[in-house]
């Protein structure tokens, strides 16, 4: 007698679907708003009596101001309206596809129920015919395309889009990603229940799982997600009688105060800046709002003052003044406000997520929590030991230690922490050595991870890991010596070393370009243009130019170079030792986004201090300079960046 499967709903964690949900809902709002706005303008243009009534009704007059100027020729308006409605329809269709791309799946004894636009579409077990599989290079993340048989008519015509996006069929199908909760159990249930039902059907064929039918598009999306991640390892960790080790950060730890305090300040200032966008937009749209005491500051701006004088008693059109892309438009102000707020929220979350408050090392998993009291799923991350790629214990000097934990199971915003610590776009978090039970936590991590096979011949637990991006601050000369030994011991060619150095310098100089382009693009006081992007590229190139310029000047000062390999080694060293500048420059970028230019300048000066510190140590190691030569050599990147900074503030 077969056992019927119990009903269960499999859904995606909120952090995995928030991107698609946000983008889909934003498309819905923009599409509906654009269509209603265009139709309302046409309705008013065709009905002069309605315009007169709106003008006489004081509380509805701002609506008329927002819809002005009205179209003069209805024939021209109809062509324009048709284009807007078509684009709105396209936006709604794209939103429908995005919002239902990765649906919740409900299993029962009769088959699957696939979520679609608030309803459930049934797919019987016997109707499942093919499952096409696309995985990443590590074999750890997958996207499945489940294709029912042609006789199954329960999926909608929209589901043909998913087969088309996958690139292997035009039949209705749906996606299942390995990010869904209980993915392994769901896949096993599908295969077992399909086989159970097929056994009772004469001539029935079980579902075919085809790993050769890969999707080119989804393969590109998965590619690079886990370059250094390990494939799932089927290792049964031996049980232990020892209780779970709970390590907690001290309640008034300086690290916790800095992280939570910084995130709170960023979010509060972002909300204040968000309000300023709305003040500007509402003052342009509604003349009555210009006298609001909270918005009087807008009238003090010379640009807005000139606009208000030209539009006395009349609102500016939603899309701004025709032919004046250099002037503010309410529509772009509102869009820019939400982009700025989203970036600030991401920055705040990334800062908090980088340093968990509590770490619990159990038998099968490492759990990290961001609250001492609340232990809900949304405030904790549970990572099986087999899913941890590395746990590196790093000595920062001055008697301070941290552990850097890398895993693909961490949220995507933990990639910023991984970028700063390792220089790679891979997720990671930091466990601080001031936690209670720190020694026991490290011992448990070592005991659990040492049972697992290494990744690319590198042990998963590294008790004395080398992390130059962090160690250069506390012990620069010793770290550079260790880097030299590591490079000398490796078998990498000079060209590969220079290519790695070029990638590092591209990363180090990128924040300067973003600091020029991104705040200008979302400032809201003018429409975005190519000049803002090209200006950012120019400053990015100026940051890149520092690399050959400073190294060549050091050659001239030192002289006596006959070995080209030594010159290439110094060229490869310079960008690598500049990586610690990345953190203060990213913080400067966040400050510019929330309109704190003076604090951005302070962080930039902090980056220059780091540049002096690590560059002077570099010359001590490679040239054996001392005294005034070291001071002059350390000042070389500082002088160059001061010129870049002056140009930045003059052109901004």
Short mmCIF file of N, CA, C and O in Angstrom, two decimals, residues 77-132:
data_model
loop_
_atom_site.label_atom_id
_atom_site.label_comp_id
_atom_site.label_asym_id
_atom_site.label_seq_id
_atom_site.Cartn_x
_atom_site.Cartn_y
_atom_site.Cartn_z
N UNK A 77 -3.10 64.23 -30.06
CA UNK A 77 -3.16 63.57 -28.75
C UNK A 77 -3.49 62.10 -28.88
O UNK A 77 -2.94 61.26 -28.15
N UNK A 78 -4.38 61.75 -29.81
CA UNK A 78 -4.77 60.35 -29.97
C UNK A 78 -3.58 59.50 -30.38
O UNK A 78 -3.40 58.38 -29.89
N UNK A 79 -2.74 60.00 -31.27
CA UNK A 79 -1.54 59.25 -31.64
C UNK A 79 -0.59 59.09 -30.47
O UNK A 79 -0.04 58.00 -30.25
N UNK A 80 -0.42 60.18 -29.71
CA UNK A 80 0.45 60.11 -28.53
C UNK A 80 -0.13 59.17 -27.48
O UNK A 80 0.59 58.37 -26.88
N UNK A 81 -1.45 59.25 -27.28
CA UNK A 81 -2.09 58.40 -26.28
C UNK A 81 -2.00 56.93 -26.66
O UNK A 81 -1.80 56.07 -25.80
N UNK A 82 -2.13 56.64 -27.94
CA UNK A 82 -2.03 55.25 -28.37
C UNK A 82 -0.65 54.68 -28.06
O UNK A 82 -0.53 53.54 -27.59
N UNK A 83 0.39 55.47 -28.31
CA UNK A 83 1.73 55.00 -27.99
C UNK A 83 1.91 54.77 -26.50
O UNK A 83 2.49 53.76 -26.08
N UNK A 84 1.40 55.71 -25.67
CA UNK A 84 1.51 55.55 -24.22
C UNK A 84 0.76 54.32 -23.74
O UNK A 84 1.25 53.54 -22.90
N UNK A 85 -0.46 54.10 -24.28
CA UNK A 85 -1.25 52.94 -23.87
C UNK A 85 -0.58 51.63 -24.28
O UNK A 85 -0.62 50.65 -23.53
N UNK A 86 0.03 51.62 -25.44
CA UNK A 86 0.73 50.41 -25.87
C UNK A 86 1.91 50.10 -24.95
O UNK A 86 2.12 48.95 -24.55
N UNK A 87 2.68 51.15 -24.61
CA UNK A 87 3.81 50.93 -23.71
C UNK A 87 3.32 50.53 -22.32
O UNK A 87 3.96 49.72 -21.63
N UNK A 88 2.19 51.09 -21.88
CA UNK A 88 1.63 50.70 -20.59
C UNK A 88 1.21 49.23 -20.61
O UNK A 88 1.42 48.50 -19.63
N UNK A 89 0.62 48.81 -21.73
CA UNK A 89 0.23 47.40 -21.86
C UNK A 89 1.45 46.50 -21.82
O UNK A 89 1.45 45.45 -21.15
N UNK A 90 2.51 46.89 -22.52
CA UNK A 90 3.75 46.11 -22.50
C UNK A 90 4.31 46.03 -21.07
O UNK A 90 4.74 44.97 -20.61
N UNK A 91 4.28 47.16 -20.36
CA UNK A 91 4.76 47.17 -18.98
C UNK A 91 3.96 46.24 -18.08
O UNK A 91 4.52 45.52 -17.24
N UNK A 92 2.64 46.23 -18.25
CA UNK A 92 1.79 45.35 -17.45
C UNK A 92 2.06 43.88 -17.76
O UNK A 92 2.08 43.03 -16.86
N UNK A 93 2.28 43.57 -19.04
CA UNK A 93 2.55 42.18 -19.41
C UNK A 93 3.90 41.72 -18.85
O UNK A 93 4.02 40.59 -18.36
N UNK A 94 4.91 42.61 -18.92
CA UNK A 94 6.21 42.26 -18.36
C UNK A 94 6.09 42.07 -16.85
O UNK A 94 6.67 41.14 -16.27
N UNK A 95 5.31 42.94 -16.19
CA UNK A 95 5.10 42.81 -14.74
C UNK A 95 4.43 41.48 -14.41
O UNK A 95 4.78 40.82 -13.42
N UNK A 96 3.45 41.08 -15.22
CA UNK A 96 2.76 39.80 -15.00
C UNK A 96 3.74 38.65 -15.08
O UNK A 96 3.71 37.72 -14.25
N UNK A 97 4.63 38.69 -16.06
CA UNK A 97 5.62 37.62 -16.21
C UNK A 97 6.60 37.61 -15.04
O UNK A 97 6.94 36.56 -14.48
N UNK A 98 7.06 38.79 -14.62
CA UNK A 98 8.03 38.87 -13.53
C UNK A 98 7.43 38.41 -12.20
O UNK A 98 8.06 37.65 -11.45
N UNK A 99 6.22 38.86 -11.90
CA UNK A 99 5.61 38.55 -10.61
C UNK A 99 5.28 37.08 -10.46
O UNK A 99 5.16 36.58 -9.33
N UNK A 100 5.14 36.37 -11.59
CA UNK A 100 4.80 34.95 -11.53
C UNK A 100 5.92 34.06 -12.05
O UNK A 100 5.69 32.88 -12.34
N UNK A 101 7.13 34.62 -12.17
CA UNK A 101 8.23 33.85 -12.74
C UNK A 101 8.61 32.67 -11.86
O UNK A 101 8.89 31.57 -12.36
N UNK A 102 8.65 32.86 -10.55
CA UNK A 102 9.01 31.79 -9.63
C UNK A 102 7.87 31.62 -8.62
O UNK A 102 7.88 32.20 -7.54
N UNK A 103 6.86 30.81 -8.99
CA UNK A 103 5.65 30.72 -8.17
C UNK A 103 5.83 29.78 -6.98
O UNK A 103 6.70 28.90 -6.97
N UNK A 104 4.98 29.98 -5.98
CA UNK A 104 4.87 29.00 -4.91
C UNK A 104 4.26 27.72 -5.47
O UNK A 104 3.46 27.76 -6.42
N UNK A 105 4.65 26.59 -4.92
CA UNK A 105 4.16 25.29 -5.40
C UNK A 105 3.57 24.53 -4.22
O UNK A 105 4.19 24.44 -3.15
N UNK A 106 2.37 24.00 -4.44
CA UNK A 106 1.67 23.22 -3.40
C UNK A 106 1.53 21.78 -3.88
O UNK A 106 1.08 21.54 -5.01
N UNK A 107 1.93 20.83 -3.06
CA UNK A 107 1.84 19.42 -3.44
C UNK A 107 0.69 18.76 -2.69
O UNK A 107 0.36 19.13 -1.56
N UNK A 108 0.07 17.81 -3.35
CA UNK A 108 -1.01 17.02 -2.76
C UNK A 108 -0.95 15.62 -3.35
O UNK A 108 -0.11 15.32 -4.20
N UNK A 109 -1.85 14.76 -2.94
CA UNK A 109 -1.86 13.39 -3.44
C UNK A 109 -2.23 13.33 -4.92
O UNK A 109 -1.92 12.36 -5.61
N UNK A 110 -2.90 14.36 -5.44
CA UNK A 110 -3.36 14.33 -6.83
C UNK A 110 -2.40 15.04 -7.79
O UNK A 110 -2.47 14.83 -9.00
N UNK A 111 -1.55 15.89 -7.27
CA UNK A 111 -0.63 16.58 -8.15
C UNK A 111 -0.12 17.87 -7.54
O UNK A 111 -0.13 18.06 -6.32
N UNK A 112 0.32 18.76 -8.43
CA UNK A 112 0.86 20.05 -8.02
C UNK A 112 -0.19 21.14 -8.21
O UNK A 112 -1.03 21.06 -9.12
N UNK A 113 -0.12 22.15 -7.38
CA UNK A 113 -0.87 23.38 -7.57
C UNK A 113 0.15 24.50 -7.71
O UNK A 113 0.98 24.71 -6.81
N UNK A 114 0.13 25.19 -8.83
CA UNK A 114 1.11 26.23 -9.14
C UNK A 114 0.45 27.59 -8.97
O UNK A 114 -0.60 27.86 -9.58
N UNK A 115 1.04 28.45 -8.15
CA UNK A 115 0.48 29.78 -7.91
C UNK A 115 0.60 30.63 -9.17
O UNK A 115 1.63 30.62 -9.85
N UNK A 116 -0.48 31.38 -9.46
CA UNK A 116 -0.45 32.31 -10.60
C UNK A 116 -1.48 33.40 -10.38
O UNK A 116 -2.68 33.14 -10.33
N UNK A 117 -0.99 34.63 -10.15
CA UNK A 117 -1.85 35.82 -10.01
C UNK A 117 -2.95 35.62 -8.98
O UNK A 117 -4.12 35.89 -9.23
N UNK A 118 -2.58 35.10 -7.81
CA UNK A 118 -3.54 34.97 -6.73
C UNK A 118 -4.38 33.72 -6.76
O UNK A 118 -5.24 33.55 -5.89
N UNK A 119 -4.18 32.85 -7.73
CA UNK A 119 -4.96 31.61 -7.81
C UNK A 119 -4.00 30.43 -7.92
O UNK A 119 -2.78 30.60 -8.01
N UNK A 120 -4.56 29.22 -7.92
CA UNK A 120 -3.77 28.00 -8.03
C UNK A 120 -4.17 27.24 -9.28
O UNK A 120 -5.37 27.02 -9.52
N UNK A 121 -3.18 26.86 -10.08
CA UNK A 121 -3.43 26.10 -11.30
C UNK A 121 -3.00 24.65 -11.07
O UNK A 121 -1.83 24.40 -10.74
N UNK A 122 -3.93 23.68 -11.25
CA UNK A 122 -3.58 22.28 -10.96
C UNK A 122 -2.81 21.62 -12.10
O UNK A 122 -3.10 21.84 -13.28
N UNK A 123 -1.83 20.81 -11.75
CA UNK A 123 -1.10 19.97 -12.69
C UNK A 123 -1.03 18.58 -12.08
O UNK A 123 -0.39 18.38 -11.05
N UNK A 124 -1.69 17.60 -12.70
CA UNK A 124 -1.72 16.24 -12.16
C UNK A 124 -0.35 15.59 -12.25
O UNK A 124 0.46 15.92 -13.12
N UNK A 125 -0.10 14.63 -11.35
CA UNK A 125 1.19 13.95 -11.35
C UNK A 125 1.46 13.27 -12.69
O UNK A 125 2.58 13.32 -13.20
N UNK A 126 0.43 12.64 -13.27
CA UNK A 126 0.63 11.91 -14.52
C UNK A 126 0.86 12.84 -15.71
O UNK A 126 1.29 12.39 -16.77
N UNK A 127 0.55 14.14 -15.55
CA UNK A 127 0.72 15.07 -16.66
C UNK A 127 2.13 15.65 -16.74
O UNK A 127 2.45 16.36 -17.70
N UNK A 128 2.95 15.39 -15.74
CA UNK A 128 4.33 15.89 -15.78
C UNK A 128 5.12 15.07 -16.79
O UNK A 128 5.15 13.83 -16.72
N UNK A 129 5.79 15.74 -17.73
CA UNK A 129 6.45 15.02 -18.81
C UNK A 129 7.96 15.26 -18.85
O UNK A 129 8.73 14.32 -18.99
N UNK A 130 8.39 16.53 -18.74
CA UNK A 130 9.82 16.84 -18.84
C UNK A 130 10.21 17.84 -17.76
O UNK A 130 9.40 18.71 -17.37
N UNK A 131 11.43 17.71 -17.30
CA UNK A 131 12.05 18.71 -16.43
C UNK A 131 13.42 19.02 -17.02
O UNK A 131 14.31 18.16 -17.05
N UNK A 132 13.59 20.25 -17.51
CA UNK A 132 14.88 20.68 -18.04
C UNK A 132 15.64 21.39 -16.92
O UNK A 132 15.07 22.18 -16.16
#
